[in-house]
Structure formats: C-alpha cells, structure tokens
Short mmCIF file of C-alpha atoms in Angstrom, two decimals:
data_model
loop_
_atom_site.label_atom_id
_atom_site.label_comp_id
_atom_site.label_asym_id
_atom_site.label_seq_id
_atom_site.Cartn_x
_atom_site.Cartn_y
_atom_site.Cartn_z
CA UNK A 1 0.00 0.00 0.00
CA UNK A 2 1.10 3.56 -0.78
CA UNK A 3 2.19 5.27 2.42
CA UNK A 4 2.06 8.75 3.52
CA UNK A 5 5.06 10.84 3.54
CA UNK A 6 6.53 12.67 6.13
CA UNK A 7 8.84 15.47 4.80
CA UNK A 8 11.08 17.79 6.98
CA UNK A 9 11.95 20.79 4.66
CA UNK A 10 15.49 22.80 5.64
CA UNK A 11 15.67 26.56 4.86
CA UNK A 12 19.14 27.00 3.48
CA UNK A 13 20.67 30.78 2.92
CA UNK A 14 24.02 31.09 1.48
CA UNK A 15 24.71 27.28 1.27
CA UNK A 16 23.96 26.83 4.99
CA UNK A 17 20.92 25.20 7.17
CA UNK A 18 18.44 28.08 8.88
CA UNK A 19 17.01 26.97 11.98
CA UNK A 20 18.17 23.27 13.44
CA UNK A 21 19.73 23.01 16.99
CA UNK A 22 21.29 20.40 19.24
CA UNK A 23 21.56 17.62 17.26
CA UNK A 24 23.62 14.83 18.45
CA UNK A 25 25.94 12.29 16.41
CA UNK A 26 25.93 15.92 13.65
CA UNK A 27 29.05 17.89 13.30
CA UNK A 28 27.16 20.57 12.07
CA UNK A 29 23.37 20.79 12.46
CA UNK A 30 24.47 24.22 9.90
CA UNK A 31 25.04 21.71 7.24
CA UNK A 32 22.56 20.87 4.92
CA UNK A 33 23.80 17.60 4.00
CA UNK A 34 24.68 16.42 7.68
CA UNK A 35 21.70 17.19 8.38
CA UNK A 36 19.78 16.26 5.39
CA UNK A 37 21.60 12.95 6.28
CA UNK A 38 20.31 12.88 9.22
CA UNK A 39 16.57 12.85 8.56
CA UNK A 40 16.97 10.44 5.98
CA UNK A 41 18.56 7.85 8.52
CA UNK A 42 15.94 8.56 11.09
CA UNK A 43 13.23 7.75 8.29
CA UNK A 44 12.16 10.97 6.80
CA UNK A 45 10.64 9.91 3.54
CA UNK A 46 12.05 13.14 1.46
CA UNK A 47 13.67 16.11 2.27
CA UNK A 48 12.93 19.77 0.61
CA UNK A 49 15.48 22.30 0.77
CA UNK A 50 14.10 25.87 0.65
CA UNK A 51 16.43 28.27 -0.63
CA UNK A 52 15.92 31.56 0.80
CA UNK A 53 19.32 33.44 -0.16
CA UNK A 54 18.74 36.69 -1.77
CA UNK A 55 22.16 37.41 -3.20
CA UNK A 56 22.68 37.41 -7.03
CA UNK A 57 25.39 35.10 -6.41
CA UNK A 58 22.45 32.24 -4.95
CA UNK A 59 22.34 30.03 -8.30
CA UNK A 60 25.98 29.06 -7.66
CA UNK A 61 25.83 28.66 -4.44
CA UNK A 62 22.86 26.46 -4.92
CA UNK A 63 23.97 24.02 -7.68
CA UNK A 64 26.91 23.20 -5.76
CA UNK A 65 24.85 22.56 -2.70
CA UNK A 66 22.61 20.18 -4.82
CA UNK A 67 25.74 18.74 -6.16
CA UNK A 68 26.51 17.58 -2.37
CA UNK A 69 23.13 16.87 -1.31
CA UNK A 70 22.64 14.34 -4.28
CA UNK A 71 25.80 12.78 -3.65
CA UNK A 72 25.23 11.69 -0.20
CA UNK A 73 20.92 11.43 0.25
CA UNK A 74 19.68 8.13 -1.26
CA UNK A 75 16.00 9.59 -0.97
CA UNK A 76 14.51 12.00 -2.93
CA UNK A 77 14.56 15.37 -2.49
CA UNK A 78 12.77 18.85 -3.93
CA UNK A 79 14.43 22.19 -4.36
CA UNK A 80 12.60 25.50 -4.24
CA UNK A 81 13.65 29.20 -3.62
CA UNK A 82 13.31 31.47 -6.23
CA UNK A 83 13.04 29.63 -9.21
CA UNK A 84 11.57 31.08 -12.39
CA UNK A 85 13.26 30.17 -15.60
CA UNK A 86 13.07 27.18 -17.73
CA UNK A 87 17.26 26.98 -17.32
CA UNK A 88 17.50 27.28 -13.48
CA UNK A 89 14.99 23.95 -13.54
CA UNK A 90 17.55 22.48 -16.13
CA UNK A 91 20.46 23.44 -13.78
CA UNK A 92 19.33 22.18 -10.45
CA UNK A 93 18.35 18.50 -12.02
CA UNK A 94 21.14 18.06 -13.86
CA UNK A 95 22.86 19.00 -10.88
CA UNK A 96 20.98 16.00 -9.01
CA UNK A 97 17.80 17.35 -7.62
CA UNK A 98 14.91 14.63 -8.08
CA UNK A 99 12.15 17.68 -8.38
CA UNK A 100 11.98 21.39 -8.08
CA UNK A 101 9.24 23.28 -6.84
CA UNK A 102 7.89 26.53 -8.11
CA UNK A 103 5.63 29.51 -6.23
CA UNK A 104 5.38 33.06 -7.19
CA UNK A 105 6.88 32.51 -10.62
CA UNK A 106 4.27 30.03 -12.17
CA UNK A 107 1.37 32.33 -10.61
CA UNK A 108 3.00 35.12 -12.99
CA UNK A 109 3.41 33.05 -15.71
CA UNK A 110 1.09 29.84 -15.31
CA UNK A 111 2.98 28.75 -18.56
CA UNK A 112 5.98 28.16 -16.93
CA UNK A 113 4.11 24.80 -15.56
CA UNK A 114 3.40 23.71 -18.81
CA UNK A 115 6.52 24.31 -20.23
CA UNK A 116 8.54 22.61 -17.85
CA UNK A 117 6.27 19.53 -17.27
CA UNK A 118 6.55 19.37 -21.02
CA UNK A 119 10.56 19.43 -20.88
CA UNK A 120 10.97 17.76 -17.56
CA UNK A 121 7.87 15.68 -17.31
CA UNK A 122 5.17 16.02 -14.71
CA UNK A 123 7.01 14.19 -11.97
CA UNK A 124 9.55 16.42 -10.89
CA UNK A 125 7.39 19.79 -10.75
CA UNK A 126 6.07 20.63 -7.61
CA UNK A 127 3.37 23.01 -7.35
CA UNK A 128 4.26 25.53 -4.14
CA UNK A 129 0.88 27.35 -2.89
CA UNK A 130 1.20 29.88 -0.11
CA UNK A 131 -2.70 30.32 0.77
CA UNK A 132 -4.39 32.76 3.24
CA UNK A 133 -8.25 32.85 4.59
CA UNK A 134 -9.75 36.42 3.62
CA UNK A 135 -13.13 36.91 3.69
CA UNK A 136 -14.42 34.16 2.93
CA UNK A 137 -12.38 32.27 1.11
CA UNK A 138 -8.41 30.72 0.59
CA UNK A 139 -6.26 33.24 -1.82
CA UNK A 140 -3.10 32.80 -3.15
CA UNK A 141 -0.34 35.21 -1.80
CA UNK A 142 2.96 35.90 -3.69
CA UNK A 143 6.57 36.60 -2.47
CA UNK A 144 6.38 34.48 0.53
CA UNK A 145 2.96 35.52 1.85
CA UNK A 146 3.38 38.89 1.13
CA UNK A 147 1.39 40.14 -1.64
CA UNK A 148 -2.29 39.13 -2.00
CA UNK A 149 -3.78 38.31 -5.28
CA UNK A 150 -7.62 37.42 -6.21
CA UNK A 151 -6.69 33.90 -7.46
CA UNK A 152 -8.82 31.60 -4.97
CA UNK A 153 -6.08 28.86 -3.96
CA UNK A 154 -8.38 25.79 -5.08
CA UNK A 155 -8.51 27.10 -8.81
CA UNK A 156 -4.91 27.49 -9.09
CA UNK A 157 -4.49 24.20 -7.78
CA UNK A 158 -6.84 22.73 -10.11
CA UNK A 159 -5.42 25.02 -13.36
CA UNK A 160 -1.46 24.13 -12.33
CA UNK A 161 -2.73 20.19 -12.36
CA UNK A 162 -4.22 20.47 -15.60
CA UNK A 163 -0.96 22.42 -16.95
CA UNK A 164 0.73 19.95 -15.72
CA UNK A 165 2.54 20.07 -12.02
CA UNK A 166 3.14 16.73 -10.43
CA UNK A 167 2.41 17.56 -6.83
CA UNK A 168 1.00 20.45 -4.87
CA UNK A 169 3.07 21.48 -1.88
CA UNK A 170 -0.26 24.23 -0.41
CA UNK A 171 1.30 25.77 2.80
CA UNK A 172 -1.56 28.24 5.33
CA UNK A 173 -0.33 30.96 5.73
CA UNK A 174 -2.58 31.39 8.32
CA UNK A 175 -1.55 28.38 10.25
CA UNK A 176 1.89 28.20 9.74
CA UNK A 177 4.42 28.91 12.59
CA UNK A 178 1.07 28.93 15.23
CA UNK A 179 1.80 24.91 15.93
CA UNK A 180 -2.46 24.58 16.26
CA UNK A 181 -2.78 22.53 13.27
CA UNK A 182 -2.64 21.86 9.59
CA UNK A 183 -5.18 23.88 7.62
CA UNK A 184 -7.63 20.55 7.06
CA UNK A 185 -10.60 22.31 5.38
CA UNK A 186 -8.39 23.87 2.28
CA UNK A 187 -5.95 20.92 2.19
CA UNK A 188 -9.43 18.31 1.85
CA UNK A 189 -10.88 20.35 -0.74
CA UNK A 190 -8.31 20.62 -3.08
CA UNK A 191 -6.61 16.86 -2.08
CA UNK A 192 -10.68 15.46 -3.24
CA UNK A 193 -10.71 17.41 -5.91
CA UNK A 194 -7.64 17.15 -7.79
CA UNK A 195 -5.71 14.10 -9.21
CA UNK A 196 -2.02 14.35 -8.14
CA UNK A 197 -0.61 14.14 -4.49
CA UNK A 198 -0.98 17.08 -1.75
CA UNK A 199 1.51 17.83 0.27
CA UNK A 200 0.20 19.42 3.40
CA UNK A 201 2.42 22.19 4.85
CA UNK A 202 1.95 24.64 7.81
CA UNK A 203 1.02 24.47 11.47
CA UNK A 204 2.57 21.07 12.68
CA UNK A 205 2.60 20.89 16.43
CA UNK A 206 1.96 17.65 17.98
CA UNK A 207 1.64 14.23 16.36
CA UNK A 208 -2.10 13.96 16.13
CA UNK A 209 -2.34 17.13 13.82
CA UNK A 210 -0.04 14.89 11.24
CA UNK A 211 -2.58 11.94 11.59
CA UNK A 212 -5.73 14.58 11.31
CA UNK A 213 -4.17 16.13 7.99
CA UNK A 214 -4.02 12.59 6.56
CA UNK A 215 -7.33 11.21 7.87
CA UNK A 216 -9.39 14.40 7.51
CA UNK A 217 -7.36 16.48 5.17
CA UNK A 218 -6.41 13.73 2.83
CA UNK A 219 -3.24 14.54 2.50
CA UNK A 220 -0.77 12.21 0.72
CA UNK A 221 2.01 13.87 2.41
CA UNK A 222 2.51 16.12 5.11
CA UNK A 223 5.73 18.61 5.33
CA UNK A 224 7.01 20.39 8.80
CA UNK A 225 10.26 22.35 9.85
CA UNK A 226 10.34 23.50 13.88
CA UNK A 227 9.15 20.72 14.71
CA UNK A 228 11.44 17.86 13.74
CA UNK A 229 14.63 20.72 13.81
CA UNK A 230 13.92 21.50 17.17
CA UNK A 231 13.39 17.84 18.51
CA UNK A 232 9.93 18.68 19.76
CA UNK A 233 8.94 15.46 17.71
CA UNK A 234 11.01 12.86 16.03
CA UNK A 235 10.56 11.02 13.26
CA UNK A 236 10.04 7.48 14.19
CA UNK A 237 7.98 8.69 16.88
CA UNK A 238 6.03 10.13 14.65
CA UNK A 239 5.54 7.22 12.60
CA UNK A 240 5.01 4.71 15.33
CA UNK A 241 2.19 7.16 16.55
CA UNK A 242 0.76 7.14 12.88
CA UNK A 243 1.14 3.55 12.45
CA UNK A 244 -0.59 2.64 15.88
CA UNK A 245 -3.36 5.24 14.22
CA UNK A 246 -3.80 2.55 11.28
CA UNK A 247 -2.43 5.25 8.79
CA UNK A 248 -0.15 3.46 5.77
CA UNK A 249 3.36 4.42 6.93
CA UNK A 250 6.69 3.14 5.70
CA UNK A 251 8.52 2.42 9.09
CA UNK B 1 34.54 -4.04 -12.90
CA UNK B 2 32.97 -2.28 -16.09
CA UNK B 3 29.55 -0.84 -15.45
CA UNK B 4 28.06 1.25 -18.12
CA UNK B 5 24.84 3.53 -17.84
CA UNK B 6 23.29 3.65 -21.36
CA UNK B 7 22.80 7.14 -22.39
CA UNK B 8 19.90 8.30 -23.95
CA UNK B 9 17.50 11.00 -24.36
CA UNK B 10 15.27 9.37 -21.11
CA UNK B 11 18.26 8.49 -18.97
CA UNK B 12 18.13 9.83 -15.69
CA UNK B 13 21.70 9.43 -14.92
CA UNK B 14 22.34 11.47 -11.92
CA UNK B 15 20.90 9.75 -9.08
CA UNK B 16 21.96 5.96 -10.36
CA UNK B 17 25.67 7.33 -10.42
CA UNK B 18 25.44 8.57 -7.41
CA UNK B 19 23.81 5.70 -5.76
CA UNK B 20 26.72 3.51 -8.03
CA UNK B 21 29.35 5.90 -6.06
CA UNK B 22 27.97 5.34 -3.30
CA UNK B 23 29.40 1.75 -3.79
CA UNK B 24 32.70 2.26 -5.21
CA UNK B 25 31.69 2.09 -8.40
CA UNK B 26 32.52 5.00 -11.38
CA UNK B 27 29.98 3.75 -13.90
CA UNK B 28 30.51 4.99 -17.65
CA UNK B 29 27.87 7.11 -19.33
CA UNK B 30 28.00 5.77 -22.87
CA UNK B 31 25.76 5.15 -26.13
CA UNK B 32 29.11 3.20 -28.04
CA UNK B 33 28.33 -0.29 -29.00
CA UNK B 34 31.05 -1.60 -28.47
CA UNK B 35 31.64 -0.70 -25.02
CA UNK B 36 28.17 -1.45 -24.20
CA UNK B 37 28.35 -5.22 -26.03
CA UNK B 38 31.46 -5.65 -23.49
CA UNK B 39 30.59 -4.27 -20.35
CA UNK B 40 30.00 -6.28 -17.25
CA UNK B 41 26.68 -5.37 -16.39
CA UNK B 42 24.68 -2.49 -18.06
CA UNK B 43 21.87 -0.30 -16.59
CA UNK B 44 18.88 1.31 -18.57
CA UNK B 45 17.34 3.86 -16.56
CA UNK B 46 14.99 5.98 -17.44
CA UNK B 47 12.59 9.15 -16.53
CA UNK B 48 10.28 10.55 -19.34
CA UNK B 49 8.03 9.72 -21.60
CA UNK B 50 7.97 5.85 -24.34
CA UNK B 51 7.27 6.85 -27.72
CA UNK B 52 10.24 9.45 -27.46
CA UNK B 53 12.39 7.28 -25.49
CA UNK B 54 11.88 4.26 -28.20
CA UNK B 55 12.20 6.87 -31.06
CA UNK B 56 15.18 8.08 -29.89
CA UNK B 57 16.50 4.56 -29.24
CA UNK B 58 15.49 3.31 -33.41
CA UNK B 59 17.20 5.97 -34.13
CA UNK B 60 21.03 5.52 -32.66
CA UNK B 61 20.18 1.99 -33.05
CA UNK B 62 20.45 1.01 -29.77
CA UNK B 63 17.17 -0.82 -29.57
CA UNK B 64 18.50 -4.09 -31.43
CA UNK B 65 21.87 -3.38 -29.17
CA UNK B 66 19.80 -3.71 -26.05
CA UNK B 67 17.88 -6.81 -27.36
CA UNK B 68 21.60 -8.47 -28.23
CA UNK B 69 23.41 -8.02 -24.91
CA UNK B 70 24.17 -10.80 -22.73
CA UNK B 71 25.49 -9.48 -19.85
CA UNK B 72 23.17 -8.71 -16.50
CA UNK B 73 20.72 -5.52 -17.63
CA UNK B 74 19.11 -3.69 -15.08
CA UNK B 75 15.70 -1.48 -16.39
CA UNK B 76 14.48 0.80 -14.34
CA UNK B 77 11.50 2.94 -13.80
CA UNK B 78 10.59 3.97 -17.62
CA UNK B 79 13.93 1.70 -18.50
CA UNK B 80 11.77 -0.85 -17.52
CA UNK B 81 8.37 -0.12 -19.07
CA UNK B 82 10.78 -0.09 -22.94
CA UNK B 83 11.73 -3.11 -22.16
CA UNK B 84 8.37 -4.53 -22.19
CA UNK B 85 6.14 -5.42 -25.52
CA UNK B 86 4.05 -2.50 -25.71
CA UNK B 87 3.03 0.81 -23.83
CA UNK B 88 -0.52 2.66 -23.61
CA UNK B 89 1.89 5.81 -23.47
CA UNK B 90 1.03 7.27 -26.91
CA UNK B 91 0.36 3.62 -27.73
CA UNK B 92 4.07 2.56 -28.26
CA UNK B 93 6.15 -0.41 -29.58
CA UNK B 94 8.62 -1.26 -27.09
CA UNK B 95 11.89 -3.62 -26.62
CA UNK B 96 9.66 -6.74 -26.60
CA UNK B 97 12.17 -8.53 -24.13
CA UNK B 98 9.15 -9.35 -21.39
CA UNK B 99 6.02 -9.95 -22.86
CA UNK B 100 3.22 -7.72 -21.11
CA UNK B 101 1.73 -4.86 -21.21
CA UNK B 102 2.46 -1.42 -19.53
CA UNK B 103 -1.25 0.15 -19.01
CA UNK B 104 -2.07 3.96 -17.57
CA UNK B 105 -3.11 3.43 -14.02
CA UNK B 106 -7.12 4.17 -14.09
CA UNK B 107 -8.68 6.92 -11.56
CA UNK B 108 -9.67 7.69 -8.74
CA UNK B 109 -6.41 7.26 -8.08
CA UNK B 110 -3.37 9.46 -7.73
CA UNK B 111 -1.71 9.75 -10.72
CA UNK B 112 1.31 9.38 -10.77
CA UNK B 113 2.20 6.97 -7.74
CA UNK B 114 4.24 9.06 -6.09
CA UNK B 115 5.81 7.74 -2.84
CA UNK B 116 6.95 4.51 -0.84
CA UNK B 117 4.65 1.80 -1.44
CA UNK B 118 5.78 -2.30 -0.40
CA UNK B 119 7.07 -4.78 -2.80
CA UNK B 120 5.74 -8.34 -2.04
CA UNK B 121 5.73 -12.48 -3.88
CA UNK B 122 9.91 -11.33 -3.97
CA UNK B 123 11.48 -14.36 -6.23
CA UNK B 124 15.02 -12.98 -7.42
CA UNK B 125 18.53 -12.77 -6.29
CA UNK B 126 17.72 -9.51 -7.10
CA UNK B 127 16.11 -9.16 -3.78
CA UNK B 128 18.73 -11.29 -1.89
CA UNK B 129 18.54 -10.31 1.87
CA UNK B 130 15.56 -7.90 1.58
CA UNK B 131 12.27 -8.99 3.00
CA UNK B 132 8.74 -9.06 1.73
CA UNK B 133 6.54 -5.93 2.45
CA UNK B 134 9.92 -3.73 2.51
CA UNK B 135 9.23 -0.52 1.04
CA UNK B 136 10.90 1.76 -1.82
CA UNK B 137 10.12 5.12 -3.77
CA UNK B 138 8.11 4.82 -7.23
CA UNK B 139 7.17 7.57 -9.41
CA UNK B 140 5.07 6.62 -12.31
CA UNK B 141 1.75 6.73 -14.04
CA UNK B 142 2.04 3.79 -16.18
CA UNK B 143 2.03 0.05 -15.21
CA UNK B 144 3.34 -3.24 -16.02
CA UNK B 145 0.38 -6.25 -16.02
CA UNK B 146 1.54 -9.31 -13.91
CA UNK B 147 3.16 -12.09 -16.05
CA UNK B 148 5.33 -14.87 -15.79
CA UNK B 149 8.48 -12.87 -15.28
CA UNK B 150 7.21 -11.00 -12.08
CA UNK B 151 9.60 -11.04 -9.54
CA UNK B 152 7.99 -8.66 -7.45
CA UNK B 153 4.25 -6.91 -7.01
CA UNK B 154 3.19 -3.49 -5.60
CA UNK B 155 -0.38 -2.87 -4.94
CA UNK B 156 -1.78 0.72 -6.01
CA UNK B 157 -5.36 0.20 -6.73
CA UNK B 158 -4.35 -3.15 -8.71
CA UNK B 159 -1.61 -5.34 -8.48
CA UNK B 160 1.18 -4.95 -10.82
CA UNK B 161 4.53 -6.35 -11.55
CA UNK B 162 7.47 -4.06 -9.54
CA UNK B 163 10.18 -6.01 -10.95
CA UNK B 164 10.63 -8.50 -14.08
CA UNK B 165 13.70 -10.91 -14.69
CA UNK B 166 14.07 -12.98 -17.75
CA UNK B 167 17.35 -14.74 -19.11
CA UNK B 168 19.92 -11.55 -18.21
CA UNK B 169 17.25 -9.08 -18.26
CA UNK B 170 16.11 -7.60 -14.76
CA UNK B 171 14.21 -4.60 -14.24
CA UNK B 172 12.30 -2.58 -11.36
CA UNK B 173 9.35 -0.12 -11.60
CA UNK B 174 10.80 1.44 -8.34
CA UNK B 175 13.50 3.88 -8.14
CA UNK B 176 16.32 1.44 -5.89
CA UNK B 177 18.88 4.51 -6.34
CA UNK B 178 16.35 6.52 -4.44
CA UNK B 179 15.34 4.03 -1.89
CA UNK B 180 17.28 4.41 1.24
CA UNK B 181 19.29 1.52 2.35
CA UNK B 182 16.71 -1.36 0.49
CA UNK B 183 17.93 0.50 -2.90
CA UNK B 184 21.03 0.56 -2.17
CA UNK B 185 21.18 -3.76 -0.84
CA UNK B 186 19.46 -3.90 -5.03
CA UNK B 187 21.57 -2.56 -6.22
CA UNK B 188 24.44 -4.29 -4.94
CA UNK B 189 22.83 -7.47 -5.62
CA UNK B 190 22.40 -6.43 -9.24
CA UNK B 191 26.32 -5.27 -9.02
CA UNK B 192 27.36 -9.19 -7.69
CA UNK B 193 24.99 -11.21 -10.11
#
C-alpha cells in the first residue's frame, strides 16, 4: 500500500541550514547535507530544501549545494527558492535534484508549468501554494505571503494540475508557525478534488495534527520544519504514533 | 569491474551514479556499442516519456543493441516499461524482451504513484537479503500487467509487476537509487549477479 510521507523541509541561505539546533551524532546541524543525512537515517521519507538566499550570487551557491546533497541522500529530495526560468529547472536536475518546486513565478506566468512539465515531465514539478483565509475564502499570496492576489487557492491548484505540475506542496499561511494545526478544510478540498498528491504544509505541532491532515485532510504527504529541527517530535515517533493510528506508513 | 549507464534522451543518470558511487563504483555514461556489447553489467534507466524514449532509441540503433546483450541488464522505472512489448503511453512499440503490457493506471487514483509503497511475492537474487513488504520510492503513471516474469508486485489500486527478470534481463518499476538503504542492498545485488 502507498504510504504517507513525512517530509522535513530545511531553509538554506548562502549554502547553509536556517534553523536546526542540538543535534547529536551531527558535526554541524548548519550543514545541509549532515543534516539532510540525518533525517533520511531517522526515516524521513524526502527532504525539501528551501532556498531563501537573496544574493545574485544564490544560483551558484545552490547548484553546488545540490551537487553535495545528491551525492550523499539516497531519498529523494525537492528544491525551491526562487526559481523562475526554464534553465534554473535544467540546472538544479542536472545537478541531481529529483524535483523542483515553483511559487510566485508560475502564478505570474502559469505557462511556466506547462513548459517545464513538457521538458521535464510532470514528476519532478512541484506546485508551491502559499494560501491565506480572507473573507471568505483561501487566496493565493505571492513573495512568501506577502502580496495578496484574487486567485482563490483551489482554482490554481486545479489550473497548475491540468498544466501539468506533479504535486501540490499548499502551505496556510494562516496556520503556519502557530503549531495549532494543519489547515484541514483547504488541504481536503483541493486533495478530493484534484488528481495528483498534496503535500500538506503549515502548522505542525503535535503528532495527532499529522494523523488529522491525513485522515481528515487527505493529504498524501505532510511537510514540517520547527518541529522535527527542534526535537519537539522525532521522526520514528512520529511514525510509530501514525502507524498505531492505522495510517499506511513506511517504518 | 565495467559498469556502463546507457545514455539516452530518457536516462536519468544522476541519481543511479550517485547511488553507483555510493558503492565504489565509477559507472561509464556511454551510447558506443562496443563498449556497451562488453561491459560487465549495463543499466537502462529511465525518466520521461515511451514513444520518445523508443524513437530516440530506433534511431542511434540502440534498440536491437539492447535486445543483443548478454550481460546482467538492469531497467528501471521507464527503463523498464521499454523493455516490455508494448506501452498505452502514446500507444508505443517497445523492446519486446518481457512480454506484457504497460497500461495507464485508471482513476480515482493518484496519478502518478508518487511515494513509498511495499514490494511483495519477492522471487530474485535480485532481492537477496531484503524482506517481503519492505518498502521503496516509485514515481510513475504507467504500469506493467503481472506475467510470468514477475519477480515482485506493488499494490496501487491493482496489483502490478514491480520487478521482471528474464534470461539476463532484470528490471524494477521502483527507483532502488532513491530508496534508502533497500535501494542501495538492489543494487548491490544487481552489481554481484
């Protein structure tokens, strides 16, 4: 049976991890590969790296950094950060990453999907939705939740799928960094309604909210950061909780 | 040892060196014949789309290559969907070497498969020291039926075949150069055939 996934993403800025403390058996929790390393030997399913460097001199930094990562993590992992062109996608998977994901780029240009599921092919384009609740309904916000737009977050997801993105990575704005929860009402509607995986992200703060987002939010994946980098949960606890909780989990 | 990757324009090349480095191993990219006729073992991966992938395969003649060699193959992923008869992807002629059918998997499921999912009925030295029910990472929409080269079956909705062997010919739906440690044990098991 297919599982669920449980993905830690790692904020990287100029090359090194954001966040992460007192890890023991890592050199250097500042690494994204030790660390990277890390989650895959505890059982993290994949790992996204999230660049947020905002030098002109990111790209290079970047492909290197993918260089490493690929080298050493024998499970797959997403890039995203600032990618917009047709050639940084070419870069970064040629440099080793299994997908990329895209945000405020595609929403400017919804061709970009098609284009580079057409070049790249629809599994290795993730689909990254920052979403807000305002009046009324989910929107889709821009430049890391900072500009609001009138695009209602469920048609975008359901326009990107038909252009072509494999997954949909849909983060809450509202709920992320509160710990109360995953956004379940948003992440049910568009998981039902669409036909490639969800990837639920924002709001992680105790085990049951992962096994909620799966059973009521239909997730196929869940994603969290704090959480697992500041050992408030691990890993295979997590997935002996979800496991007891009859969810499909690879342990 | 000699391990060559065949290159072509569907090879995903990056992760199965890596995971080959991993071991020891400095595999050589290459569409030559002749080093591909004498190579110890040869690997056909594979991440796109058939009727391209088997155009582009006609065309540097490397389809009747592949049928010829008699050294330990490994297929994988779409590498593994050529080298069956025929594909429902833009209905396409493929290597012929196992014959079954690769069929679109139907909704309301996912598609594509995209995660860890269990491979079970393991018959293979392929799968030497792994254990039924252990899990690895697919990616795909399109299928291969169950037939008498299964080695291995994955349920997702149906049940399908996650890895074929036949004569020198072995091949896995699943990604093992993406699967964590049960990958990696494939591979080597592929390596020391």
């Amino acid at each position: 049976m297919l599982t669920k996934r449980i993905i830690p993403c790692l904020d990287v800025k100029d090359g090194k991890t954001v966040k992460g403390i007192n890890f023991e058996n890592i050199k250097d929790v500042g690494d994204p590969v030790e660390l990277g390393k890390f989650y895959a030997e505890v059982g993290a399913d994949e790992l996204v790296f999230l660049d947020i460097t905002a030098t002109h001199e990111k790209r290079k930094t970047l492909s290197s950094l993918v260089k490493k990562i690929a080298k050493n993590i024998n499970i797959p992992f997403t890039v995203g950060g600032g990618i917009s062109s047709v050639e940084d996608v070419s870069l970064l998977l040629q440099c080793g990453a299994d997908k990329i994901s895209i945000n405020s780029a595609a929403v400017r240009n919804p061709q970009l999907i098609t284009e580079l599921a057409n070049r790249f092919g629809s599994q290795c384009i993730v689909l990254a939705i920052d979403t807000k609740f305002y009046e009324g309904d989910w929107y889709v916000y821009l430049n890391g939740g900072q500009i609001k737009t009138d695009i209602k977050a469920y048609d975008w997801a359901k326009e990107a799928t038909s252009r072509g993105a494999g997954e949909i990575l849909l983060t809450s704005m509202n709920n992320d960094g509160t710990k109360q929860g995953f956004a379940i009402d948003i992440t049910r509607k568009i998981s039902e309604n669409v036909s490639i995986p969800v990837i639920a992200s924002g709001g992680a703060g105790t085990m049951e909210h992962f096994s909620e987002v799966f059973i009521q939010g239909k997730a196929d994946a869940a994603l969290a950061a704090s959480i697992f980098h500041y050992k408030e949960i691990g890993i295979p606890q997590l997935k002996r909780f979800l496991l007891q909780h009859n969810i499909p989990i690879r342990i | 040892m000699n391990i060559a990757i065949v290159k072509y324009n569907a090879g995903n090349v990056c992760s199965i060196t890596n995971a080959l480095n991993r071991l020891g191993i400095e595999p050589v990219i290459t569409d030559n014949a002749e080093y591909l006729s004498t190579a110890d073992k040869i690997i056909f991966p594979g991440v796109g789309e058939a009727s391209s992938a088997m155009q582009y395969l006609k065309a540097h003649h490397l389809d009747n290559l592949i049928r010829d060699l008699k050294q330990p193959l490994l297929g994988i992923c779409l590498g593994m969907q050529l080298l069956c008869r025929f594909s429902e992807e833009n209905n396409t002629d493929c290597l012929g070497i196992f014959d079954l059918n690769v069929k679109k998997f139907s909704s309301p499921l996912k598609i594509p498969q995209i995660g860890w999912n269990s491979i079970d009925n393991l018959s293979s030295e392929l799968f030497k020291g792994i254990e039924n029910d252990e899990y690895v990472y697919f990616v795909h929409s399109y299928y291969a039926e169950i037939g008498k080269n299964t080695i291995a079956t994955t349920d997702y909705g149906i049940t399908y075949s996650s890895a074929l062997h036949k004569n020198n010919f072995y091949a896995t739906q699943f990604h093992p150069e993406k699967s964590g440690i049960v990958g990696a044990k494939i591979i080597e098991n592929f390596i020391n055939l």
